[in-house]
Amino acid sequence: MIKKVISIMVIVIVIANIALFAFQKINTLLFWLVIVIAAVYAHFIMPKLK
């Protein structure tokens, strides 16, 4: 259950990141930094959660 909640939170953060980038509220570096952190979290950390 907690894994599902965390996954939804990460998805919401990524969608908000895309929206902020589209409206030019954040710069390119911050945009890609959030994307990379979310990808690393999803690929390496999420599978280890039980």
PDB file of C-alpha atoms in Angstrom:
ATOM      1  CA  MET A   1       0.000   0.000   0.000  1.00  0.00           C
ATOM      2  CA  ILE A   2       2.759   2.469   0.923  1.00  0.00           C
ATOM      3  CA  LYS A   3       4.566   1.619  -2.315  1.00  0.00           C
ATOM      4  CA  LYS A   4       1.492   2.649  -4.301  1.00  0.00           C
ATOM      5  CA  VAL A   5       1.163   5.970  -2.450  1.00  0.00           C
ATOM      6  CA  ILE A   6       4.829   6.791  -3.001  1.00  0.00           C
ATOM      7  CA  SER A   7       4.521   5.898  -6.690  1.00  0.00           C
ATOM      8  CA  ILE A   8       1.556   8.237  -7.106  1.00  0.00           C
ATOM      9  CA  MET A   9       3.461  11.028  -5.338  1.00  0.00           C
ATOM     10  CA  VAL A  10       6.433  10.592  -7.696  1.00  0.00           C
ATOM     11  CA  ILE A  11       4.104  10.693 -10.710  1.00  0.00           C
ATOM     12  CA  VAL A  12       2.462  13.893  -9.431  1.00  0.00           C
ATOM     13  CA  ILE A  13       5.880  15.499  -8.900  1.00  0.00           C
ATOM     14  CA  VAL A  14       6.983  14.600 -12.435  1.00  0.00           C
ATOM     15  CA  ILE A  15       3.745  15.936 -13.955  1.00  0.00           C
ATOM     16  CA  ALA A  16       4.075  19.168 -11.962  1.00  0.00           C
ATOM     17  CA  ASN A  17       7.686  19.388 -13.126  1.00  0.00           C
ATOM     18  CA  ILE A  18       6.611  19.071 -16.769  1.00  0.00           C
ATOM     19  CA  ALA A  19       3.909  21.710 -16.310  1.00  0.00           C
ATOM     20  CA  LEU A  20       6.300  24.145 -14.631  1.00  0.00           C
ATOM     21  CA  PHE A  21       8.840  23.612 -17.405  1.00  0.00           C
ATOM     22  CA  ALA A  22       6.182  24.137 -20.076  1.00  0.00           C
ATOM     23  CA  PHE A  23       5.197  27.454 -18.482  1.00  0.00           C
ATOM     24  CA  GLN A  24       8.906  28.361 -18.152  1.00  0.00           C
ATOM     25  CA  LYS A  25       8.758  28.651 -14.367  1.00  0.00           C
ATOM     26  CA  ILE A  26      11.819  26.401 -13.910  1.00  0.00           C
ATOM     27  CA  ASN A  27      14.998  26.172 -15.935  1.00  0.00           C
ATOM     28  CA  THR A  28      16.198  23.226 -18.018  1.00  0.00           C
ATOM     29  CA  LEU A  29      18.742  22.042 -15.461  1.00  0.00           C
ATOM     30  CA  LEU A  30      16.170  21.747 -12.687  1.00  0.00           C
ATOM     31  CA  PHE A  31      13.740  20.030 -15.067  1.00  0.00           C
ATOM     32  CA  TRP A  32      16.247  17.329 -16.021  1.00  0.00           C
ATOM     33  CA  LEU A  33      17.478  16.988 -12.451  1.00  0.00           C
ATOM     34  CA  VAL A  34      13.969  16.145 -11.233  1.00  0.00           C
ATOM     35  CA  ILE A  35      13.448  13.713 -14.139  1.00  0.00           C
ATOM     36  CA  VAL A  36      16.739  11.911 -13.435  1.00  0.00           C
ATOM     37  CA  ILE A  37      16.077  11.701  -9.689  1.00  0.00           C
ATOM     38  CA  ALA A  38      12.596  10.279 -10.326  1.00  0.00           C
ATOM     39  CA  ALA A  39      13.993   7.737 -12.798  1.00  0.00           C
ATOM     40  CA  VAL A  40      16.752   6.604 -10.429  1.00  0.00           C
ATOM     41  CA  TYR A  41      14.240   6.335  -7.611  1.00  0.00           C
ATOM     42  CA  ALA A  42      11.832   4.304  -9.750  1.00  0.00           C
ATOM     43  CA  HIS A  43      14.533   2.012 -11.115  1.00  0.00           C
ATOM     44  CA  PHE A  44      16.706   1.353  -8.072  1.00  0.00           C
ATOM     45  CA  ILE A  45      14.813   2.210  -4.879  1.00  0.00           C
ATOM     46  CA  MET A  46      11.188   1.245  -5.608  1.00  0.00           C
ATOM     47  CA  PRO A  47      11.960  -2.437  -6.327  1.00  0.00           C
ATOM     48  CA  LYS A  48      13.682  -2.731  -2.933  1.00  0.00           C
ATOM     49  CA  LEU A  49      10.598  -1.514  -1.037  1.00  0.00           C
ATOM     50  CA  LYS A  50       8.315  -4.255   0.194  1.00  0.00           C
TER      51      LYS A  50
END
